[in-house]
């Protein structure tokens, strides 16, 4: 009995000891692994200064050393990237200024020639001069656009804020564009809700609105209708320009805000566009923390939307508009899928990319499939759809509904 008792005690002691040793060993593993996990997360957030500090004298310490070396290499690359970014902005700004300088006297001399200030011209010479002047104008427009883009990228875009009646802005734009619309017998209709006077730069809003209405007219058929609307939302005013024109494919809807993008075979060449207009609009709107996006169906017309916050943003930040939209969108979509589906999200993202299905419509359908196959529960699928919309610049639909529930009435006003 006694022997049995001591044997039992010894067994218990050994078991407790083993447990304690096991606990200590496992702690010596988990602590450094947790630390490594934490620093990797920091690195993912873009903090390249983070370093792991593991001194366990084993493979984990070696791993931490390798991590630190990679983080150091990444921080050097980031520094170089920032320097390159700065050099690019400066180059863009200097070259656009330098290119603009000779254009003014060039145009003046050409106009004097055209007005026969230096002697009579033959018909052929007049025709030739006309072509040269037209192209000088075009060159001037491209350079002006480049200057504007360089200002957006360097946060040097000027905003002069004034308490503004937005309805007047819309009326003014429509009056300004009416002549151009009449050339195609297009009717511009204003649907405006009651808006508070807010502090904005009226010229910048006019600039964006004019650009959108100009595009709408360009890509609309004869005798059609263009509707310009404003609507008060929770913390912003939403403008929209709806046309009955050519419309845009899902793929083109993403690319339309990229610089120099023009839809293949569109009427842009005929009207001499530069493909920079919407890029500039995006820069102006995003510099004010607003959003700009498009909803469209090929052959059924497009609606371009943009929002302007009710409270102005005085601190203008640089907006990367050159060659970044698509990569930005893809990065956000990948993160969103990983967030919803875990590591499988990355695999799914690559598959969708290969199938050219990284556009809003296909992604929303994909979210529905995930819900139907019970991979995502209904609220999660809904959230995914909402986030996809927001990545493509849409406003939060929930906010919109909340606003409707609050019952803000739309005072309709129609202009013939
Ligand atoms: P552009 O000076 O060429 O008009 P934008 O940046 O304003 O440059 O527009 C880029 C391209 O987007 C246009 O060339 C056209 O192909 C397409 N686009 C813009 N607005 C519309 C619209 N309302 N309907 C159809 N396509 C449009």
GROMACS .gro file of C-alpha atoms and ligand atoms in nm:
model
  443
    1UNK     CA    1   0.000   0.000   0.000
    2UNK     CA    2   0.281   0.236   0.117
    3UNK     CA    3   0.487   0.150  -0.187
    4UNK     CA    4   0.187   0.206  -0.407
    5UNK     CA    5   0.130   0.549  -0.239
    6UNK     CA    6   0.490   0.667  -0.297
    7UNK     CA    7   0.480   0.535  -0.654
    8UNK     CA    8   0.167   0.736  -0.714
    9UNK     CA    9   0.327   1.047  -0.562
   10UNK     CA   10   0.636   1.002  -0.781
   11UNK     CA   11   0.418   0.959  -1.088
   12UNK     CA   12   0.221   1.275  -1.000
   13UNK     CA   13   0.543   1.470  -0.940
   14UNK     CA   14   0.687   1.355  -1.272
   15UNK     CA   15   0.363   1.450  -1.449
   16UNK     CA   16   0.353   1.798  -1.289
   17UNK     CA   17   0.721   1.847  -1.369
   18UNK     CA   18   0.671   1.742  -1.730
   19UNK     CA   19   0.374   1.978  -1.752
   20UNK     CA   20   0.576   2.267  -1.610
   21UNK     CA   21   0.868   2.198  -1.842
   22UNK     CA   22   0.624   2.167  -2.135
   23UNK     CA   23   0.465   2.497  -2.039
   24UNK     CA   24   0.801   2.671  -2.016
   25UNK     CA   25   0.919   2.523  -2.348
   26UNK     CA   26   0.595   2.619  -2.519
   27UNK     CA   27   0.616   2.974  -2.371
   28UNK     CA   28   0.972   3.008  -2.496
   29UNK     CA   29   0.830   2.929  -2.844
   30UNK     CA   30   0.507   3.122  -2.838
   31UNK     CA   31   0.647   3.452  -2.706
   32UNK     CA   32   0.898   3.503  -2.989
   33UNK     CA   33   0.643   3.378  -3.245
   34UNK     CA   34   0.392   3.631  -3.113
   35UNK     CA   35   0.656   3.902  -3.140
   36UNK     CA   36   0.737   3.799  -3.497
   37UNK     CA   37   0.366   3.806  -3.580
   38UNK     CA   38   0.336   4.157  -3.434
   39UNK     CA   39   0.631   4.298  -3.629
   40UNK     CA   40   0.511   4.137  -3.955
   41UNK     CA   41   0.176   4.310  -3.905
   42UNK     CA   42   0.354   4.643  -3.857
   43UNK     CA   43   0.552   4.581  -4.176
   44UNK     CA   44   0.230   4.509  -4.362
   45UNK     CA   45   0.096   4.847  -4.247
   46UNK     CA   46   0.397   5.012  -4.412
   47UNK     CA   47   0.608   5.068  -4.099
   48UNK     CA   48   0.946   4.969  -4.241
   49UNK     CA   49   1.133   5.091  -3.932
   50UNK     CA   50   1.000   4.802  -3.720
   51UNK     CA   51   1.255   4.543  -3.599
   52UNK     CA   52   1.219   4.211  -3.414
   53UNK     CA   53   1.421   4.164  -3.095
   54UNK     CA   54   1.446   3.789  -3.030
   55UNK     CA   55   1.750   3.663  -2.845
   56UNK     CA   56   1.670   3.294  -2.797
   57UNK     CA   57   1.991   3.170  -2.957
   58UNK     CA   58   1.805   2.924  -3.176
   59UNK     CA   59   1.629   2.903  -3.513
   60UNK     CA   60   1.375   3.164  -3.399
   61UNK     CA   61   1.654   3.415  -3.336
   62UNK     CA   62   1.788   3.337  -3.685
   63UNK     CA   63   1.440   3.395  -3.826
   64UNK     CA   64   1.416   3.728  -3.644
   65UNK     CA   65   1.759   3.823  -3.782
   66UNK     CA   66   1.642   3.738  -4.137
   67UNK     CA   67   1.324   3.940  -4.078
   68UNK     CA   68   1.526   4.244  -3.965
   69UNK     CA   69   1.748   4.223  -4.273
   70UNK     CA   70   1.441   4.212  -4.500
   71UNK     CA   71   1.282   4.504  -4.314
   72UNK     CA   72   1.604   4.705  -4.356
   73UNK     CA   73   1.611   4.629  -4.730
   74UNK     CA   74   1.246   4.731  -4.758
   75UNK     CA   75   1.300   5.059  -4.571
   76UNK     CA   76   1.587   5.143  -4.811
   77UNK     CA   77   1.363   5.068  -5.108
   78UNK     CA   78   1.087   5.284  -4.957
   79UNK     CA   79   1.332   5.573  -4.913
   80UNK     CA   80   1.439   5.540  -5.278
   81UNK     CA   81   1.074   5.525  -5.386
   82UNK     CA   82   0.995   5.846  -5.200
   83UNK     CA   83   1.296   6.019  -5.356
   84UNK     CA   84   1.188   5.901  -5.702
   85UNK     CA   85   0.835   6.022  -5.633
   86UNK     CA   86   0.967   6.366  -5.540
   87UNK     CA   87   1.195   6.377  -5.847
   88UNK     CA   88   0.899   6.278  -6.069
   89UNK     CA   89   0.678   6.554  -5.928
   90UNK     CA   90   0.954   6.812  -5.970
   91UNK     CA   91   1.031   6.696  -6.323
   92UNK     CA   92   0.665   6.715  -6.419
   93UNK     CA   93   0.626   7.062  -6.273
   94UNK     CA   94   0.949   7.205  -6.424
   95UNK     CA   95   0.892   7.059  -6.771
   96UNK     CA   96   0.529   7.176  -6.787
   97UNK     CA   97   0.633   7.531  -6.687
   98UNK     CA   98   0.921   7.530  -6.935
   99UNK     CA   99   0.700   7.398  -7.214
  100UNK     CA  100   0.434   7.659  -7.148
  101UNK     CA  101   0.672   7.956  -7.166
  102UNK     CA  102   0.731   7.951  -7.545
  103UNK     CA  103   0.369   7.868  -7.631
  104UNK     CA  104   0.229   8.218  -7.562
  105UNK     CA  105   0.463   8.407  -7.801
  106UNK     CA  106   0.431   8.123  -8.053
  107UNK     CA  107   0.053   8.163  -8.056
  108UNK     CA  108   0.076   8.542  -8.074
  109UNK     CA  109   0.309   8.531  -8.376
  110UNK     CA  110   0.092   8.273  -8.553
  111UNK     CA  111  -0.220   8.484  -8.496
  112UNK     CA  112  -0.045   8.791  -8.638
  113UNK     CA  113   0.055   8.588  -8.942
  114UNK     CA  114  -0.303   8.466  -8.979
  115UNK     CA  115  -0.440   8.820  -8.962
  116UNK     CA  116  -0.202   8.906  -9.251
  117UNK     CA  117  -0.012   9.147  -9.032
  118UNK     CA  118   0.310   9.059  -9.216
  119UNK     CA  119   0.162   9.052  -9.568
  120UNK     CA  120  -0.107   8.885  -9.776
  121UNK     CA  121  -0.142   8.504  -9.758
  122UNK     CA  122  -0.243   8.257 -10.026
  123UNK     CA  123  -0.537   8.022  -9.958
  124UNK     CA  124  -0.295   7.731  -9.911
  125UNK     CA  125  -0.090   7.929  -9.656
  126UNK     CA  126  -0.408   8.022  -9.466
  127UNK     CA  127  -0.516   7.658  -9.452
  128UNK     CA  128  -0.174   7.551  -9.334
  129UNK     CA  129  -0.166   7.822  -9.067
  130UNK     CA  130  -0.506   7.710  -8.942
  131UNK     CA  131  -0.379   7.357  -8.891
  132UNK     CA  132  -0.071   7.487  -8.707
  133UNK     CA  133  -0.281   7.710  -8.482
  134UNK     CA  134  -0.526   7.432  -8.403
  135UNK     CA  135  -0.245   7.203  -8.302
  136UNK     CA  136  -0.077   7.476  -8.098
  137UNK     CA  137  -0.405   7.515  -7.908
  138UNK     CA  138  -0.412   7.140  -7.850
  139UNK     CA  139  -0.052   7.142  -7.730
  140UNK     CA  140  -0.134   7.430  -7.500
  141UNK     CA  141  -0.429   7.237  -7.354
  142UNK     CA  142  -0.212   6.929  -7.290
  143UNK     CA  143   0.054   7.142  -7.118
  144UNK     CA  144  -0.209   7.321  -6.906
  145UNK     CA  145  -0.351   6.981  -6.806
  146UNK     CA  146  -0.002   6.858  -6.720
  147UNK     CA  147   0.053   7.162  -6.501
  148UNK     CA  148  -0.274   7.095  -6.322
  149UNK     CA  149  -0.175   6.731  -6.267
  150UNK     CA  150   0.165   6.831  -6.134
  151UNK     CA  151  -0.012   7.064  -5.888
  152UNK     CA  152  -0.248   6.784  -5.777
  153UNK     CA  153   0.043   6.543  -5.724
  154UNK     CA  154   0.243   6.798  -5.525
  155UNK     CA  155  -0.056   6.922  -5.317
  156UNK     CA  156  -0.014   7.267  -5.474
  157UNK     CA  157  -0.366   7.286  -5.613
  158UNK     CA  158  -0.513   7.620  -5.510
  159UNK     CA  159  -0.855   7.631  -5.342
  160UNK     CA  160  -1.022   7.959  -5.257
  161UNK     CA  161  -1.305   7.881  -5.019
  162UNK     CA  162  -1.621   8.091  -5.015
  163UNK     CA  163  -1.969   8.037  -4.875
  164UNK     CA  164  -2.138   7.932  -5.197
  165UNK     CA  165  -2.487   7.880  -5.324
  166UNK     CA  166  -2.444   7.549  -5.509
  167UNK     CA  167  -2.762   7.594  -5.708
  168UNK     CA  168  -2.607   7.901  -5.871
  169UNK     CA  169  -2.299   7.697  -5.962
  170UNK     CA  170  -2.514   7.440  -6.141
  171UNK     CA  171  -2.717   7.709  -6.321
  172UNK     CA  172  -2.401   7.889  -6.426
  173UNK     CA  173  -2.245   7.569  -6.564
  174UNK     CA  174  -2.559   7.483  -6.757
  175UNK     CA  175  -2.576   7.835  -6.904
  176UNK     CA  176  -2.211   7.805  -7.003
  177UNK     CA  177  -2.254   7.465  -7.172
  178UNK     CA  178  -2.592   7.534  -7.331
  179UNK     CA  179  -2.446   7.662  -7.660
  180UNK     CA  180  -2.242   7.346  -7.706
  181UNK     CA  181  -2.543   7.129  -7.617
  182UNK     CA  182  -2.763   7.311  -7.869
  183UNK     CA  183  -2.521   7.217  -8.149
  184UNK     CA  184  -2.652   6.860  -8.101
  185UNK     CA  185  -3.000   6.965  -7.998
  186UNK     CA  186  -2.937   6.823  -7.652
  187UNK     CA  187  -3.150   6.943  -7.359
  188UNK     CA  188  -2.980   7.005  -7.025
  189UNK     CA  189  -3.213   6.942  -6.731
  190UNK     CA  190  -3.144   7.044  -6.373
  191UNK     CA  191  -3.289   6.842  -6.087
  192UNK     CA  192  -3.183   7.016  -5.771
  193UNK     CA  193  -3.274   6.945  -5.412
  194UNK     CA  194  -3.271   7.219  -5.150
  195UNK     CA  195  -2.911   7.268  -5.045
  196UNK     CA  196  -2.748   7.467  -4.769
  197UNK     CA  197  -2.491   7.729  -4.869
  198UNK     CA  198  -2.157   7.569  -4.789
  199UNK     CA  199  -1.793   7.670  -4.792
  200UNK     CA  200  -1.631   7.545  -5.113
  201UNK     CA  201  -1.417   7.673  -5.397
  202UNK     CA  202  -1.692   7.753  -5.653
  203UNK     CA  203  -1.446   7.767  -5.942
  204UNK     CA  204  -1.320   7.415  -5.870
  205UNK     CA  205  -1.675   7.276  -5.853
  206UNK     CA  206  -1.758   7.454  -6.180
  207UNK     CA  207  -1.442   7.309  -6.336
  208UNK     CA  208  -1.542   6.951  -6.248
  209UNK     CA  209  -1.907   6.997  -6.339
  210UNK     CA  210  -1.821   7.161  -6.672
  211UNK     CA  211  -1.588   6.876  -6.756
  212UNK     CA  212  -1.852   6.613  -6.683
  213UNK     CA  213  -2.124   6.798  -6.876
  214UNK     CA  214  -1.882   6.856  -7.164
  215UNK     CA  215  -1.805   6.482  -7.179
  216UNK     CA  216  -2.175   6.396  -7.150
  217UNK     CA  217  -2.250   6.617  -7.452
  218UNK     CA  218  -1.955   6.473  -7.648
  219UNK     CA  219  -2.066   6.114  -7.597
  220UNK     CA  220  -2.442   6.168  -7.634
  221UNK     CA  221  -2.647   6.132  -7.951
  222UNK     CA  222  -2.834   6.418  -8.116
  223UNK     CA  223  -3.171   6.516  -7.960
  224UNK     CA  224  -3.100   6.350  -7.626
  225UNK     CA  225  -3.129   6.462  -7.264
  226UNK     CA  226  -2.865   6.524  -6.998
  227UNK     CA  227  -2.972   6.551  -6.635
  228UNK     CA  228  -2.763   6.740  -6.381
  229UNK     CA  229  -2.868   6.669  -6.023
  230UNK     CA  230  -2.765   6.765  -5.674
  231UNK     CA  231  -2.865   6.589  -5.356
  232UNK     CA  232  -2.794   6.656  -4.991
  233UNK     CA  233  -2.645   6.359  -4.809
  234UNK     CA  234  -2.548   6.308  -4.446
  235UNK     CA  235  -2.212   6.484  -4.461
  236UNK     CA  236  -2.177   6.585  -4.823
  237UNK     CA  237  -2.354   6.711  -5.133
  238UNK     CA  238  -2.370   6.464  -5.420
  239UNK     CA  239  -2.364   6.592  -5.778
  240UNK     CA  240  -2.448   6.375  -6.077
  241UNK     CA  241  -2.448   6.412  -6.454
  242UNK     CA  242  -2.659   6.154  -6.635
  243UNK     CA  243  -2.648   6.110  -7.011
  244UNK     CA  244  -2.814   5.885  -7.269
  245UNK     CA  245  -2.489   5.839  -7.459
  246UNK     CA  246  -2.256   5.559  -7.561
  247UNK     CA  247  -2.208   5.425  -7.207
  248UNK     CA  248  -1.899   5.245  -7.079
  249UNK     CA  249  -1.812   4.877  -7.036
  250UNK     CA  250  -1.737   4.750  -6.684
  251UNK     CA  251  -1.364   4.738  -6.768
  252UNK     CA  252  -1.365   5.095  -6.906
  253UNK     CA  253  -1.548   5.224  -6.597
  254UNK     CA  254  -1.239   5.148  -6.386
  255UNK     CA  255  -0.994   5.287  -6.638
  256UNK     CA  256  -1.181   5.603  -6.724
  257UNK     CA  257  -1.015   5.803  -6.442
  258UNK     CA  258  -0.664   5.697  -6.550
  259UNK     CA  259  -0.452   5.955  -6.732
  260UNK     CA  260  -0.463   5.947  -7.113
  261UNK     CA  261  -0.732   5.682  -7.115
  262UNK     CA  262  -0.974   5.710  -7.402
  263UNK     CA  263  -1.219   5.437  -7.492
  264UNK     CA  264  -1.109   5.265  -7.810
  265UNK     CA  265  -1.296   5.397  -8.111
  266UNK     CA  266  -1.478   5.660  -7.900
  267UNK     CA  267  -1.548   6.008  -8.033
  268UNK     CA  268  -1.262   6.155  -7.825
  269UNK     CA  269  -1.023   6.193  -8.118
  270UNK     CA  270  -1.290   6.375  -8.318
  271UNK     CA  271  -1.338   6.625  -8.034
  272UNK     CA  272  -0.966   6.646  -7.960
  273UNK     CA  273  -0.974   6.535  -7.595
  274UNK     CA  274  -0.654   6.467  -7.406
  275UNK     CA  275  -0.775   6.188  -7.180
  276UNK     CA  276  -0.665   6.396  -6.879
  277UNK     CA  277  -0.997   6.566  -6.796
  278UNK     CA  278  -1.137   6.297  -6.565
  279UNK     CA  279  -0.796   6.243  -6.403
  280UNK     CA  280  -0.792   6.612  -6.309
  281UNK     CA  281  -1.152   6.590  -6.183
  282UNK     CA  282  -1.053   6.297  -5.963
  283UNK     CA  283  -0.756   6.493  -5.825
  284UNK     CA  284  -0.970   6.798  -5.745
  285UNK     CA  285  -1.245   6.596  -5.578
  286UNK     CA  286  -1.017   6.365  -5.380
  287UNK     CA  287  -0.801   6.657  -5.266
  288UNK     CA  288  -1.122   6.773  -5.092
  289UNK     CA  289  -1.182   6.423  -4.949
  290UNK     CA  290  -1.476   6.377  -5.185
  291UNK     CA  291  -1.541   6.081  -5.414
  292UNK     CA  292  -1.594   6.051  -5.786
  293UNK     CA  293  -1.728   5.748  -5.970
  294UNK     CA  294  -1.932   5.633  -6.267
  295UNK     CA  295  -2.222   5.396  -6.318
  296UNK     CA  296  -2.288   5.296  -6.674
  297UNK     CA  297  -2.420   5.040  -6.919
  298UNK     CA  298  -2.278   5.018  -7.271
  299UNK     CA  299  -2.527   5.167  -7.514
  300UNK     CA  300  -2.753   5.289  -7.231
  301UNK     CA  301  -2.569   5.599  -7.112
  302UNK     CA  302  -2.357   5.688  -6.809
  303UNK     CA  303  -2.403   5.870  -6.481
  304UNK     CA  304  -2.097   6.036  -6.332
  305UNK     CA  305  -2.120   6.118  -5.961
  306UNK     CA  306  -1.903   6.324  -5.730
  307UNK     CA  307  -1.936   6.435  -5.370
  308UNK     CA  308  -1.826   6.750  -5.192
  309UNK     CA  309  -1.803   6.739  -4.810
  310UNK     CA  310  -2.022   6.987  -4.621
  311UNK     CA  311  -1.717   7.093  -4.419
  312UNK     CA  312  -1.425   7.212  -4.632
  313UNK     CA  313  -1.085   7.044  -4.612
  314UNK     CA  314  -0.832   7.325  -4.579
  315UNK     CA  315  -0.528   7.099  -4.559
  316UNK     CA  316  -0.476   6.974  -4.913
  317UNK     CA  317  -0.288   6.646  -4.940
  318UNK     CA  318  -0.100   6.523  -5.247
  319UNK     CA  319  -0.311   6.286  -5.458
  320UNK     CA  320  -0.137   6.032  -5.675
  321UNK     CA  321  -0.334   6.050  -5.996
  322UNK     CA  322  -0.066   5.940  -6.240
  323UNK     CA  323  -0.066   5.567  -6.309
  324UNK     CA  324  -0.213   5.468  -5.977
  325UNK     CA  325  -0.589   5.420  -5.997
  326UNK     CA  326  -0.594   5.065  -6.124
  327UNK     CA  327  -0.317   4.939  -5.896
  328UNK     CA  328  -0.484   5.115  -5.603
  329UNK     CA  329  -0.819   4.953  -5.676
  330UNK     CA  330  -0.661   4.609  -5.722
  331UNK     CA  331  -0.472   4.638  -5.392
  332UNK     CA  332  -0.789   4.737  -5.205
  333UNK     CA  333  -0.986   4.452  -5.365
  334UNK     CA  334  -0.719   4.198  -5.274
  335UNK     CA  335  -0.715   4.322  -4.912
  336UNK     CA  336  -1.095   4.311  -4.899
  337UNK     CA  337  -1.108   3.950  -5.025
  338UNK     CA  338  -0.839   3.842  -4.780
  339UNK     CA  339  -1.029   4.017  -4.502
  340UNK     CA  340  -1.348   3.826  -4.592
  341UNK     CA  341  -1.210   3.488  -4.697
  342UNK     CA  342  -0.877   3.461  -4.513
  343UNK     CA  343  -0.574   3.329  -4.706
  344UNK     CA  344  -0.811   3.189  -4.973
  345UNK     CA  345  -0.891   3.550  -5.059
  346UNK     CA  346  -0.551   3.587  -5.224
  347UNK     CA  347  -0.606   3.278  -5.442
  348UNK     CA  348  -0.955   3.397  -5.535
  349UNK     CA  349  -0.823   3.746  -5.616
  350UNK     CA  350  -0.565   3.603  -5.859
  351UNK     CA  351  -0.826   3.382  -6.022
  352UNK     CA  352  -1.067   3.676  -6.067
  353UNK     CA  353  -0.784   3.886  -6.207
  354UNK     CA  354  -0.693   3.618  -6.461
  355UNK     CA  355  -1.058   3.601  -6.567
  356UNK     CA  356  -1.061   3.984  -6.609
  357UNK     CA  357  -1.341   3.989  -6.353
  358UNK     CA  358  -1.204   4.264  -6.128
  359UNK     CA  359  -1.482   4.503  -6.219
  360UNK     CA  360  -1.775   4.609  -6.004
  361UNK     CA  361  -2.050   4.404  -6.174
  362UNK     CA  362  -1.854   4.077  -6.182
  363UNK     CA  363  -1.738   4.119  -5.823
  364UNK     CA  364  -2.090   4.182  -5.695
  365UNK     CA  365  -2.207   3.868  -5.881
  366UNK     CA  366  -1.914   3.681  -5.725
  367UNK     CA  367  -2.025   3.792  -5.376
  368UNK     CA  368  -2.376   3.660  -5.453
  369UNK     CA  369  -2.229   3.324  -5.561
  370UNK     CA  370  -2.033   3.306  -5.232
  371UNK     CA  371  -2.359   3.368  -5.046
  372UNK     CA  372  -2.557   3.110  -5.249
  373UNK     CA  373  -2.289   2.849  -5.187
  374UNK     CA  374  -2.303   2.931  -4.813
  375UNK     CA  375  -1.936   3.034  -4.814
  376UNK     CA  376  -2.040   3.374  -4.682
  377UNK     CA  377  -2.337   3.444  -4.459
  378UNK     CA  378  -2.590   3.700  -4.583
  379UNK     CA  379  -2.465   3.998  -4.372
  380UNK     CA  380  -2.104   3.927  -4.474
  381UNK     CA  381  -2.195   3.898  -4.843
  382UNK     CA  382  -2.382   4.227  -4.809
  383UNK     CA  383  -2.084   4.391  -4.643
  384UNK     CA  384  -1.856   4.260  -4.920
  385UNK     CA  385  -2.086   4.407  -5.186
  386UNK     CA  386  -2.098   4.740  -5.004
  387UNK     CA  387  -1.720   4.750  -4.969
  388UNK     CA  388  -1.674   4.663  -5.337
  389UNK     CA  389  -1.899   4.957  -5.425
  390UNK     CA  390  -1.698   5.186  -5.200
  391UNK     CA  391  -1.367   5.070  -5.351
  392UNK     CA  392  -1.504   5.174  -5.689
  393UNK     CA  393  -1.582   5.515  -5.541
  394UNK     CA  394  -1.950   5.465  -5.462
  395UNK     CA  395  -2.089   5.619  -5.150
  396UNK     CA  396  -2.207   5.406  -4.863
  397UNK     CA  397  -2.555   5.297  -4.969
  398UNK     CA  398  -2.657   5.262  -4.604
  399UNK     CA  399  -2.587   5.631  -4.548
  400UNK     CA  400  -2.795   5.710  -4.852
  401UNK     CA  401  -3.091   5.513  -4.719
  402UNK     CA  402  -3.058   5.675  -4.378
  403UNK     CA  403  -3.082   6.011  -4.550
  404UNK     CA  404  -3.392   5.909  -4.743
  405UNK     CA  405  -3.550   5.792  -4.418
  406UNK     CA  406  -3.486   6.136  -4.274
  407UNK     CA  407  -3.708   6.251  -4.554
  408UNK     CA  408  -3.516   6.534  -4.714
  409UNK     CA  409  -3.749   6.651  -4.988
  410UNK     CA  410  -3.633   6.715  -5.341
  411UNK     CA  411  -3.746   7.048  -5.478
  412UNK     CA  412  -3.756   6.975  -5.849
  413UNK     CA  413  -3.664   7.235  -6.100
  414UNK     CA  414  -3.664   7.167  -6.471
  415UNK     CA  415  -3.492   7.381  -6.729
  416UNK     CA  416  -3.608   7.360  -7.087
  417LIG     P1  417  -1.118   6.338  -7.291
  417LIG     O1  418  -1.045   6.467  -7.295
  417LIG     O2  419  -1.066   6.235  -7.386
  417LIG     O3  420  -1.265   6.353  -7.292
  417LIG     P2  421  -1.157   6.248  -7.020
  417LIG     O4  422  -1.057   6.212  -6.915
  417LIG     O5  423  -1.254   6.355  -6.987
  417LIG     O6  424  -1.073   6.282  -7.148
  417LIG     O7  425  -1.235   6.116  -7.061
  417LIG     C1  426  -1.163   5.998  -7.088
  417LIG     C2  427  -1.242   5.904  -7.173
  417LIG     O8  428  -1.352   5.852  -7.102
  417LIG     C3  429  -1.303   5.970  -7.295
  417LIG     O9  430  -1.212   5.979  -7.400
  417LIG     C4  431  -1.417   5.872  -7.326
  417LIG    O10  432  -1.368   5.763  -7.399
  417LIG     C5  433  -1.461   5.826  -7.188
  417LIG     N1  434  -1.578   5.905  -7.138
  417LIG     C6  435  -1.575   6.013  -7.055
  417LIG     N2  436  -1.699   6.058  -7.028
  417LIG     C7  437  -1.784   5.976  -7.095
  417LIG     C8  438  -1.928   5.969  -7.108
  417LIG     N3  439  -2.009   6.055  -7.046
  417LIG     N4  440  -1.978   5.870  -7.184
  417LIG     C9  441  -1.899   5.779  -7.246
  417LIG     N5  442  -1.763   5.781  -7.239
  417LIG    C10  443  -1.706   5.877  -7.165
   0.00000   0.00000   0.00000
